[in-house]
XYZ file of C-alpha atoms in Angstrom:
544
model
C 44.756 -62.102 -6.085
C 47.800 -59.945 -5.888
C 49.952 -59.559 -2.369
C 50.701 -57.773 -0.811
C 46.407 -56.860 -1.014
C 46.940 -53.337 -3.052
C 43.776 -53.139 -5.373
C 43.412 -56.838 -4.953
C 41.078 -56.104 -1.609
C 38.814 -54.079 -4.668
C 39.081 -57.530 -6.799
C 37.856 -59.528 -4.062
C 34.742 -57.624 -3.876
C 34.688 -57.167 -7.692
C 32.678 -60.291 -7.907
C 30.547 -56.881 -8.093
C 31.784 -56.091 -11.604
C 31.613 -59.082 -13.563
C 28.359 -58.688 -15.434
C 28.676 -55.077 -15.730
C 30.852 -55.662 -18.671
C 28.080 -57.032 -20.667
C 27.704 -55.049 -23.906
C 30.569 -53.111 -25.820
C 30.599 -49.186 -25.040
C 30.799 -48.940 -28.946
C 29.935 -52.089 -30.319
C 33.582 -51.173 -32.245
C 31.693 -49.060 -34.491
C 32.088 -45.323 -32.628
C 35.949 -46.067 -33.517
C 36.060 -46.351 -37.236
C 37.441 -43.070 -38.248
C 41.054 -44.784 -36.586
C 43.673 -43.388 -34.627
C 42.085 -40.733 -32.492
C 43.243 -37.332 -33.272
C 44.394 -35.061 -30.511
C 43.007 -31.088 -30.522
C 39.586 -29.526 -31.495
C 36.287 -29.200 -29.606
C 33.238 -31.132 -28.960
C 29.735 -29.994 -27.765
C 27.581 -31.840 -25.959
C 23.970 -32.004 -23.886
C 24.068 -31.080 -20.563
C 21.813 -30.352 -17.739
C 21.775 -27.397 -15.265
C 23.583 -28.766 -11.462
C 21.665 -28.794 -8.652
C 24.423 -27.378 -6.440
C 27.743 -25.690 -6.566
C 30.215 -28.400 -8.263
C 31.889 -29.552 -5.351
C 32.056 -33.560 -5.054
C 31.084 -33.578 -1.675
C 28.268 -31.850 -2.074
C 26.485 -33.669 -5.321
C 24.502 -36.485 -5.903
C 23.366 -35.890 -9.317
C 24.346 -36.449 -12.853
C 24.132 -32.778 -14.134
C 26.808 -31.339 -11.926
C 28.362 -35.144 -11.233
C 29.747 -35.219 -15.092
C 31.248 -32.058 -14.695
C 32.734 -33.091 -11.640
C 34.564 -36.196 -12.868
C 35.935 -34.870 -16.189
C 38.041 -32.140 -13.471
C 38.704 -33.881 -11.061
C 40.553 -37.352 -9.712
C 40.234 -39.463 -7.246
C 42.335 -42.293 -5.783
C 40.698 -45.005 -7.943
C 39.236 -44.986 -11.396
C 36.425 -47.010 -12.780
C 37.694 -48.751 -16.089
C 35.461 -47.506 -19.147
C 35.087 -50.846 -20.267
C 34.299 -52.957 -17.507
C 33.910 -50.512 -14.485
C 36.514 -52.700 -12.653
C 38.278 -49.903 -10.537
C 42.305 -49.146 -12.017
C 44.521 -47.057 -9.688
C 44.514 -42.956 -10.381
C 45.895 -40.378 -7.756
C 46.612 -43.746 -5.646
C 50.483 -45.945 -6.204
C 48.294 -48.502 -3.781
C 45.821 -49.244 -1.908
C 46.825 -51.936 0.996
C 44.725 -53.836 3.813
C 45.101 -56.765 5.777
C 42.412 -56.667 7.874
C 39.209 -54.487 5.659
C 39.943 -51.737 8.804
C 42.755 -50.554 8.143
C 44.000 -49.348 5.051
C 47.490 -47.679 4.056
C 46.875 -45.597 0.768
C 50.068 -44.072 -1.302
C 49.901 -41.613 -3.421
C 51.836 -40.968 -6.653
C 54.064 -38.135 -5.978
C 53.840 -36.014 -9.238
C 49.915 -35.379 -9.298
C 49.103 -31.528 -9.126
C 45.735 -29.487 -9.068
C 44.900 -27.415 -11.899
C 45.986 -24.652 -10.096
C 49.263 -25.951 -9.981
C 49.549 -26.847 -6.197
C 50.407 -30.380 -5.642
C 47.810 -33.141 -4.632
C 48.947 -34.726 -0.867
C 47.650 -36.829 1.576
C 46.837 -33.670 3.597
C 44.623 -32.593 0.549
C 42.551 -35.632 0.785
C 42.430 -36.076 4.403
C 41.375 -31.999 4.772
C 38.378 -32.731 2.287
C 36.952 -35.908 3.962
C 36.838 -33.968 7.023
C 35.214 -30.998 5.844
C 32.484 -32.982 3.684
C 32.001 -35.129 6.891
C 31.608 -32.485 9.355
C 27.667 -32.094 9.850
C 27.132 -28.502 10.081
C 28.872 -27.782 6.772
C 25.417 -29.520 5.039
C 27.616 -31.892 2.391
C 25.104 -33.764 1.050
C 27.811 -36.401 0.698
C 29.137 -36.503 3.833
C 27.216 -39.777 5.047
C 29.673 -41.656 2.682
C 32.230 -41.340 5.158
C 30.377 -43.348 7.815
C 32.581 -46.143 7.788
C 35.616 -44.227 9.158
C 36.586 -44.040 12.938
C 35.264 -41.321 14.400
C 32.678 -39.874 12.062
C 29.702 -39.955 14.782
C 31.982 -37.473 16.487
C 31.123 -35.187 13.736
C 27.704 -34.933 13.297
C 25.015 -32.702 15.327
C 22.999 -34.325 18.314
C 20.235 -32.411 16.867
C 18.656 -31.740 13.421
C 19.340 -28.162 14.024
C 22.818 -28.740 14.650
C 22.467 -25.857 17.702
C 25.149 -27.180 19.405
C 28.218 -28.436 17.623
C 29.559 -31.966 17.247
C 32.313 -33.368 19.329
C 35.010 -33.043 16.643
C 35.795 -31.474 13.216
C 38.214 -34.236 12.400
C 37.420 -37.931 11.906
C 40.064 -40.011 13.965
C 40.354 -42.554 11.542
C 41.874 -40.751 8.881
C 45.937 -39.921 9.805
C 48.531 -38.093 7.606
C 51.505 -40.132 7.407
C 53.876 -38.344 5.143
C 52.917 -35.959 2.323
C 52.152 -38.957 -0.268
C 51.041 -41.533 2.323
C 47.459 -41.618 4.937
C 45.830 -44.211 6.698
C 42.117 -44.776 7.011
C 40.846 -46.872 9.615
C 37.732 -47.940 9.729
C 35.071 -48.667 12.781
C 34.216 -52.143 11.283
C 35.528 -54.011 8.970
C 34.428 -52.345 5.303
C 34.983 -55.117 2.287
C 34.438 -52.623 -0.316
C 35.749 -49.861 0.792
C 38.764 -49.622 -2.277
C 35.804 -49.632 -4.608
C 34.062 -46.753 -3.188
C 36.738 -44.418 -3.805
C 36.453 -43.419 -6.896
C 33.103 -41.795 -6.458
C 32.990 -38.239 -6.268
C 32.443 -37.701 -2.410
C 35.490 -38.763 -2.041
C 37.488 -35.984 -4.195
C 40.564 -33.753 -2.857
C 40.453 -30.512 -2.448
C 43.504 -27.900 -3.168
C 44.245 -25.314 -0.288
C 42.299 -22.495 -2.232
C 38.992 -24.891 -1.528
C 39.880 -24.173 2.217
C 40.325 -20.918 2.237
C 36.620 -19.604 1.005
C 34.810 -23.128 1.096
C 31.511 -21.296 0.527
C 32.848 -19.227 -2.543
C 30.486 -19.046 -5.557
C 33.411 -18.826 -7.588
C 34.682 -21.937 -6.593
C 31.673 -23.836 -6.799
C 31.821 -22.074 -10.806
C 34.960 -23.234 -11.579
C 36.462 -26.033 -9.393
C 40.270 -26.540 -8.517
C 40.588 -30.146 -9.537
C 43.220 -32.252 -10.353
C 41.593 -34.360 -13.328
C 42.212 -33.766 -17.545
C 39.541 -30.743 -17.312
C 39.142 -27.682 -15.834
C 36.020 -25.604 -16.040
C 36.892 -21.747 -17.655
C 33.211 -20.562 -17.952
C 29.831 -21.753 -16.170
C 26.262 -19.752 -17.370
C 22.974 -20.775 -17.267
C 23.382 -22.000 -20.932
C 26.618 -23.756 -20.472
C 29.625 -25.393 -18.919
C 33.016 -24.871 -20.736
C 35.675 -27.011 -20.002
C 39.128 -26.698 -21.243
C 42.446 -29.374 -20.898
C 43.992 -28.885 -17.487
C 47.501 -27.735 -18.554
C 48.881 -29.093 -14.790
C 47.249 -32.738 -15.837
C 50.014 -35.467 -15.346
C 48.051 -38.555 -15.427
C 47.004 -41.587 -17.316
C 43.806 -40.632 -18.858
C 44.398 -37.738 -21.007
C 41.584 -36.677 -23.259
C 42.121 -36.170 -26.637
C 39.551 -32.741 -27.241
C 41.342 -29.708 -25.928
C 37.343 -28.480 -25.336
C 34.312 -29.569 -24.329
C 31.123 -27.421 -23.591
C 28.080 -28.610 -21.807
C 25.450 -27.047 -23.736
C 22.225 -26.675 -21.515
C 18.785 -28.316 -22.671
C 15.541 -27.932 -21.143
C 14.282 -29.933 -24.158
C 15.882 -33.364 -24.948
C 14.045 -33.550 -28.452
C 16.177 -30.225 -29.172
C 19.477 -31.969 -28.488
C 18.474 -34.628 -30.388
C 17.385 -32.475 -33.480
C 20.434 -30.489 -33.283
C 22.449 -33.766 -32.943
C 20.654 -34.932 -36.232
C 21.824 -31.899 -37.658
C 25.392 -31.703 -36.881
C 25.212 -29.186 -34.716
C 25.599 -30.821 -31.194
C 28.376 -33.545 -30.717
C 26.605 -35.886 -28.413
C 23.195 -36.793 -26.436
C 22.678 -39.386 -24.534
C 18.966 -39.091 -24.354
C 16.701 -39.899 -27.138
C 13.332 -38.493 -27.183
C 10.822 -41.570 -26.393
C 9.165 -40.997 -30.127
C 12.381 -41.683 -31.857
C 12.353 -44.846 -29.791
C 9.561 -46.307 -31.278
C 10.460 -47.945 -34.234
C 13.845 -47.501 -33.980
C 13.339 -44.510 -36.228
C 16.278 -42.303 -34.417
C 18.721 -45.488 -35.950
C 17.166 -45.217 -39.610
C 17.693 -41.232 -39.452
C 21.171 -41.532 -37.816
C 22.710 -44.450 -38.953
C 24.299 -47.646 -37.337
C 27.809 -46.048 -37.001
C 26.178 -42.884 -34.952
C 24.194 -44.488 -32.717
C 24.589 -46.823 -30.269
C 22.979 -48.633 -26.911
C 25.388 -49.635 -23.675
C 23.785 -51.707 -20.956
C 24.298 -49.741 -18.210
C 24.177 -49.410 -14.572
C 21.070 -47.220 -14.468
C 18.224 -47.734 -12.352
C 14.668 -45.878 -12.959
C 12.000 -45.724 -9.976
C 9.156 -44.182 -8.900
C 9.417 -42.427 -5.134
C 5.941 -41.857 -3.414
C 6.260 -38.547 -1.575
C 6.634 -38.875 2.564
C 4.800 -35.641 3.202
C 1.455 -37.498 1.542
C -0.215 -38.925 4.281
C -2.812 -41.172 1.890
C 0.613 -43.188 0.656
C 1.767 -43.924 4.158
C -0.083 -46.766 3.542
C 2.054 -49.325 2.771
C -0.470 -51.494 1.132
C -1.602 -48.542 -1.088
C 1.684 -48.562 -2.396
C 2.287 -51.981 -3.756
C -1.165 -51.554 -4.982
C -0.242 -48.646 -7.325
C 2.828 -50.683 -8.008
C 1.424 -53.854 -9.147
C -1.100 -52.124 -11.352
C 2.023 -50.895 -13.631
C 2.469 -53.271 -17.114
C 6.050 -52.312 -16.991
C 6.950 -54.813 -20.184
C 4.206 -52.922 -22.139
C 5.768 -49.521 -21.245
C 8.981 -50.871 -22.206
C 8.539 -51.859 -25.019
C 5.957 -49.345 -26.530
C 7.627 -46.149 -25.137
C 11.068 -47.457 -24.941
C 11.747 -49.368 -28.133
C 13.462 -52.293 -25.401
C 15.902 -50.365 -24.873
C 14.926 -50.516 -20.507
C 14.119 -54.221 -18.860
C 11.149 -53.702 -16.386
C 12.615 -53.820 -12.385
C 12.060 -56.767 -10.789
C 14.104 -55.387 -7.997
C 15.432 -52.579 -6.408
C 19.288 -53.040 -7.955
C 20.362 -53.203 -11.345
C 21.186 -56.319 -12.614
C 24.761 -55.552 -14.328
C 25.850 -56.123 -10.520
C 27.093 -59.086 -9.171
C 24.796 -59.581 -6.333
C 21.390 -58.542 -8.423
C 18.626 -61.185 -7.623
C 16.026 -61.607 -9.839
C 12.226 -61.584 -8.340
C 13.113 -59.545 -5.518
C 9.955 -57.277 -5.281
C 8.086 -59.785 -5.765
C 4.237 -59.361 -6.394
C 4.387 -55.891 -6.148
C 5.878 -55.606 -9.367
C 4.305 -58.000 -11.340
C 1.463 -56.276 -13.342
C -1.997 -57.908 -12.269
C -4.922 -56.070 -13.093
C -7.267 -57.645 -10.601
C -5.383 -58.296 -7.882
C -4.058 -54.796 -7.844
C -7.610 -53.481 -8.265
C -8.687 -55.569 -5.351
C -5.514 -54.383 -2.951
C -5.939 -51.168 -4.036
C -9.848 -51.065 -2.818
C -9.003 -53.311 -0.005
C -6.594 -50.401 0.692
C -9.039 -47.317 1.023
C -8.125 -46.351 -2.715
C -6.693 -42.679 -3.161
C -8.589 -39.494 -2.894
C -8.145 -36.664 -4.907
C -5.512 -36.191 -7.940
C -3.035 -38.708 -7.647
C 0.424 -36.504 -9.305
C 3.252 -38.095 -11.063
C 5.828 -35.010 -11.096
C 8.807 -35.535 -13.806
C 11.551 -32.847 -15.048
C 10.734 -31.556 -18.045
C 14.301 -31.258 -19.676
C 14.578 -34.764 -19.311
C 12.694 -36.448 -21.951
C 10.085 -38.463 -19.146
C 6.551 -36.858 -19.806
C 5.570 -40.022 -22.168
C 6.299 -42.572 -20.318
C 4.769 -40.536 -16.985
C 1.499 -40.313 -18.971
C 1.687 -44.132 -20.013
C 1.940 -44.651 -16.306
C -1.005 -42.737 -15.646
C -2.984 -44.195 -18.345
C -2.542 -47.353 -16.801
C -3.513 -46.102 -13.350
C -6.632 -44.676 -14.566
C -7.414 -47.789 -16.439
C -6.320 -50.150 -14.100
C -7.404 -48.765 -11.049
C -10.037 -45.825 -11.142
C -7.590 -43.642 -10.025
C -7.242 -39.630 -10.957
C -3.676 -39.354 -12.399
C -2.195 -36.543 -13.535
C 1.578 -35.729 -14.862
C 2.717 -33.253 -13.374
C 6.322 -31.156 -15.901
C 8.904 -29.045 -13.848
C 10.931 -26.548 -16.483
C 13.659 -29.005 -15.460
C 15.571 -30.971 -13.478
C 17.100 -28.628 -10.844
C 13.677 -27.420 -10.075
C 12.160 -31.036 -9.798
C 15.610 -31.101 -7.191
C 14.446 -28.320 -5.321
C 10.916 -29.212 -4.952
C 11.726 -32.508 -3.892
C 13.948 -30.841 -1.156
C 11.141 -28.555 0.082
C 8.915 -31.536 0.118
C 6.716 -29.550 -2.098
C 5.546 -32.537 -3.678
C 2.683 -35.037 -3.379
C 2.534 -37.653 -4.939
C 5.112 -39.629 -6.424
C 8.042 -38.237 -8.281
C 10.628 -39.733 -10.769
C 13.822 -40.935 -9.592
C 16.581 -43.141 -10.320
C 19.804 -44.138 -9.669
C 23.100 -44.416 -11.709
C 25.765 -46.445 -10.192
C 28.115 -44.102 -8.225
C 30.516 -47.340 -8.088
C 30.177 -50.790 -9.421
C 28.411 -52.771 -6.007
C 25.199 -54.055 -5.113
C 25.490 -51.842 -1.768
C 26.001 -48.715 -3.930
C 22.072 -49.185 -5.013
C 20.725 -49.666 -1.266
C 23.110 -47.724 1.088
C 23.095 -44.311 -0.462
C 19.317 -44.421 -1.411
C 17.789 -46.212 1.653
C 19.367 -45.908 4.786
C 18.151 -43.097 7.676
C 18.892 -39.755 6.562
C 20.898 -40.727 3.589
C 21.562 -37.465 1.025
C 19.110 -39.375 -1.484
C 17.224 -41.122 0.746
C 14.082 -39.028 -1.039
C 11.543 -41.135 0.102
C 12.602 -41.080 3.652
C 12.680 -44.507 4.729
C 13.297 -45.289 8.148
C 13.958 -49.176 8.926
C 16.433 -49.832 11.653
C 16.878 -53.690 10.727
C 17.931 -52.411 7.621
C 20.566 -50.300 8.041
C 22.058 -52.821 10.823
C 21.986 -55.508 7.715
C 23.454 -53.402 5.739
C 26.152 -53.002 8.260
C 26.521 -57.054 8.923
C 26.679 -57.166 4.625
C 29.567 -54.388 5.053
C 31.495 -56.044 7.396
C 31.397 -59.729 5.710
C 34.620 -61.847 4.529
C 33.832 -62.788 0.811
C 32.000 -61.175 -1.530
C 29.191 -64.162 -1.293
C 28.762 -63.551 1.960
C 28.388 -59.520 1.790
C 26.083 -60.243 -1.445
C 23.509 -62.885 0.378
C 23.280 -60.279 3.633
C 22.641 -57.410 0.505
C 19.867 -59.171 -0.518
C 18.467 -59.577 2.478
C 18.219 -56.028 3.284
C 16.665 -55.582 -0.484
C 14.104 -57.968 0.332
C 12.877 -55.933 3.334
C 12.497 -53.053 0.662
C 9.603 -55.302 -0.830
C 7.398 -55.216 2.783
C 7.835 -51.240 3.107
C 7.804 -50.086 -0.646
C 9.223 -46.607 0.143
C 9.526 -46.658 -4.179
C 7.939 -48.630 -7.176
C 11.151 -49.891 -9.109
C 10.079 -48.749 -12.980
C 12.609 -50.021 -14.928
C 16.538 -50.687 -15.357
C 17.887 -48.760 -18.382
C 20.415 -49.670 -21.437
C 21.529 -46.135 -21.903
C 20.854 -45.027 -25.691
C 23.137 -42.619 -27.506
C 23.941 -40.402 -30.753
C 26.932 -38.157 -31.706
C 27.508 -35.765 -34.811
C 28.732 -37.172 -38.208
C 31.903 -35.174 -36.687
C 33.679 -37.437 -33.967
C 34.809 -40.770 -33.714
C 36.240 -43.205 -30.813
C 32.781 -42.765 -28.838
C 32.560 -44.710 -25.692
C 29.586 -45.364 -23.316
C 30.738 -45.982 -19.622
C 28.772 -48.980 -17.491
C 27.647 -45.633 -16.040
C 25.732 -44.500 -19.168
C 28.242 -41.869 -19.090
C 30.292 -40.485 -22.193
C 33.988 -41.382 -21.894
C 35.551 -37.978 -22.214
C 39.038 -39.912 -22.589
C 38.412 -41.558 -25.960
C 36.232 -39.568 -28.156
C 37.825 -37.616 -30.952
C 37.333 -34.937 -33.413
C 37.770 -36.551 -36.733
């Protein structure tokens, strides 16, 4: 451990990161064409955004990519081993976990050529963390002073909070702000490279609502978006970009899919760069590795989680007994292997074990397949009436393994299970939102930064942005707090799992699976890299 504590407070908690190096991003093979060449363009699969792309304001992958290749935040997570490596920050320094004194480095500018200052951070936190503004993000800022000052005393938010400004966050100079915290936060240097916690240029403040802003973001990363359809995102290199983590591409489009067997095909044929989903029936086998080769394919162990969220608006699953039921009549090695090829481990948990603080067995009996026993719990339980519906996004490659599910439902318990395909993922979002649904839904989880709290905080506690299935446990959300506020990283992890284990009496979602996150590219790049996120490292690859 370094002193004074910059990034060192980050290491102490980076127990978290240890075994989330396991597993090369290329296996050395995405590299063999040699030095990477700078210039050219790449295209790859995307997925339509839920929202506008504004950090603060999204919690999913679609719009979350975009949002990290054009913008940066104080810290980033290392492509190799997700440990977090100073970005926009010259330090980070604490002596207490309260209060921390972050510098930034003084040459950093926005794409729009305005310079990136403490004010431009300190402006956005505010703004994302002031309740009626609707960030979906904003409940990652409830470790600083003076947040509950900014939210609503009602859900209708008719009368406005206390404050607009958090008092924990204070300008010092225009490359230097202080964040204090209300208790003591242990991982609070790792957080920060997550997207919530992006800044914003002065042009975000003066239309925050603008649809052209949420089009093409003002961001300070090696990207900048220059066009934004319903087909596709193009991004082009941010000509202001002074940091450390250049890409090599000068272009990269998103290409919208609402089929991932297309992007595969059109990967197969050269004419799409990169997926990083591959269709369930190429899987099987391993057939999509005899078509494509060993040096354009590869799998990265990855901080992915996959789940299935019973709906809170269906009044049948608000019995709790129901639910482990339905969850322990689920052969998850069976679906793993059959659909999957191994390439997910069935969830014994509710976190993915390439954390440092995983523990294996924590659901328990609920997710250990057992034909009878779940047969007796779930007639024990009243059973389900009517169609039970599994809804999954279409453009996402899920419907066989939803339908292996159901199989297993019908055949395991009697039950009437049907999938139920949105045209894709945005409109799974919405219905989700509108609690449209009955049911249960897909969901899942990829690391938004390397910690066992980063797969129980955002997902579980009251009102949290992704907190679909609503759960509501008081005695968990104060143990997360104690876990937040602990002195090692042993300490923090044992209180973690102690809140996880009170996931296992309530069940508010069936862990499914975690995933190792299989991808192909074209016969025309080189230098690909898989993030622990499952995410494409837009910093390495390279047109050959």
């Amino acid at each position: 451990m370094r002193a004074p504590r910059t990034l060192a407070v980050a290491m102490a908690s980076l127990a978290l990161v240890a075994s989330a190096c396991g597993g090369s991003s290329s296996d050395d093979k995405a590299a063999d064409g040699g030095a990477a060449k700078s210039g050219g363009e790449i295209v790859i699969r995307g997925c339509t955004p839920e929202n506008p792309l504004i950090g603060s304001n999204t919690t999913e992958v679609c719009g979350g990519n975009v949002i990290d290749a054009v913008t940066s935040k104080l810290v980033r997570y290392n492509s190799e081993t997700a440990e977090p490596e100073m970005d926009l920050a010259e330090s980070i320094e604490t002596d207490d976990n309260k209060v921390f004194t972050v510098k930034l480095k003084a040459d950093r500018k926005f794409s729009d050529g305005t310079p990136v200052t403490s004010k431009s951070f300190v402006d956005a936190w505010n703004y994302a963390a002031y309740a009626p503004n609707g960030h979906q993000n904003g409940y990652f800022f409830e470790p600083v002073a003076g947040f509950a000052d900014l939210q609503c005393a009602d859900e209708e938010c008719k009368t406005k909070p206390k404050a607009d400004k958090m008092s924990g966050l204070k300008v010092v100079d225009d490359t230097t702000f202080t964040i204090t915290t209300s208790e003591p936060v242990s991982n609070l240097p790792v957080r920060l490279g997550y997207s919530a916690f992006v800044p914003q240029p002065e042009a975000f403040f003066k239309d925050p609502k603008s649809t052209d802003f949420g089009k093409k973001p003002i961001g300070a990363g090696p990207f900048m978006v220059t066009d934004n359809t319903a087909t596709e995102i193009v991004m082009e290199k941010n000509p202001e970009y002074t940091g450390d983590f250049a890409a090599n591409v000068d272009k990269v489009t998103y290409r919208i899919y609402n089929d991932a067997a297309a992007a595969y095909t059109e990967v197969v044929a050269d004419q799409l760069d990169f997926t990083d989903i591959i269709p369930s029936d190429q899987l099987a086998g391993d057939q999509w590795k005899a078509q494509l080769g060993e040096d354009r394919t590869t799998v990265r162990e990855s901080g992915v989680h996959q789940t299935l969220t019973f709906t809170p608006n269906d009044e049948q699953l608000k019995n709790v007994e129901l639910r482990k039921a339905i969850s322990q009549a689920i052969d998850r090695k069976t679906i793993t292997e059959k659909v999957f090829n191994g390439t997910r481990t069935p969830a014994d948990g509710w976190v993915s074990p390439v954390v440092d603080g995983y523990k294996a067995g924590a659901c328990g009996d609920a997710c250990t397949f057992d034909k009878a026993a779940a047969k007796k719990a779930y007639e024990a339980a009243g059973g389900y009436k009517g169609v039970f519906q599994i809804s999954v996004n279409g453009d996402g490659g899920h419907k066989l393994w939803a339908d292996a599910v159901c199989n297993q439902l019908k055949s395991n318990l009697g039950m009437n299970c049907q999938v139920n395909t949105t045209p894709d993922f945005k409109t799974l979002r919405t219905q989700i939102k509108a609690g449209e649904l009955k049911g249960a839904h897909r969901s899942g989880w990829q690391m938004d930064y390397p910690s066992i709290e980063n797969f129980l905080t955002p997902l579980y506690t009251k009102n949290a942005a992704s907190n679909d299935a609503k759960y509501d446990n008081p005695a968990f959300d104060k143990k997360l707090a104690e876990a937040a506020a602990a002195k090692t990283p042993d300490e923090a992890n044992k209180l973690y799992q102690e809140a996880e284990a009170m996931l296992a009496e309530g069940m508010p979602v069936t862990p499914l699976w975690s995933a190792a996150t299989p991808v192909a590219w074209s016969s025309k790049v080189t230098n690909v890299k898989v993030t622990p996120f499952g995410t494409l490292d837009l910093s390495a690859i390279s047109v050959k």
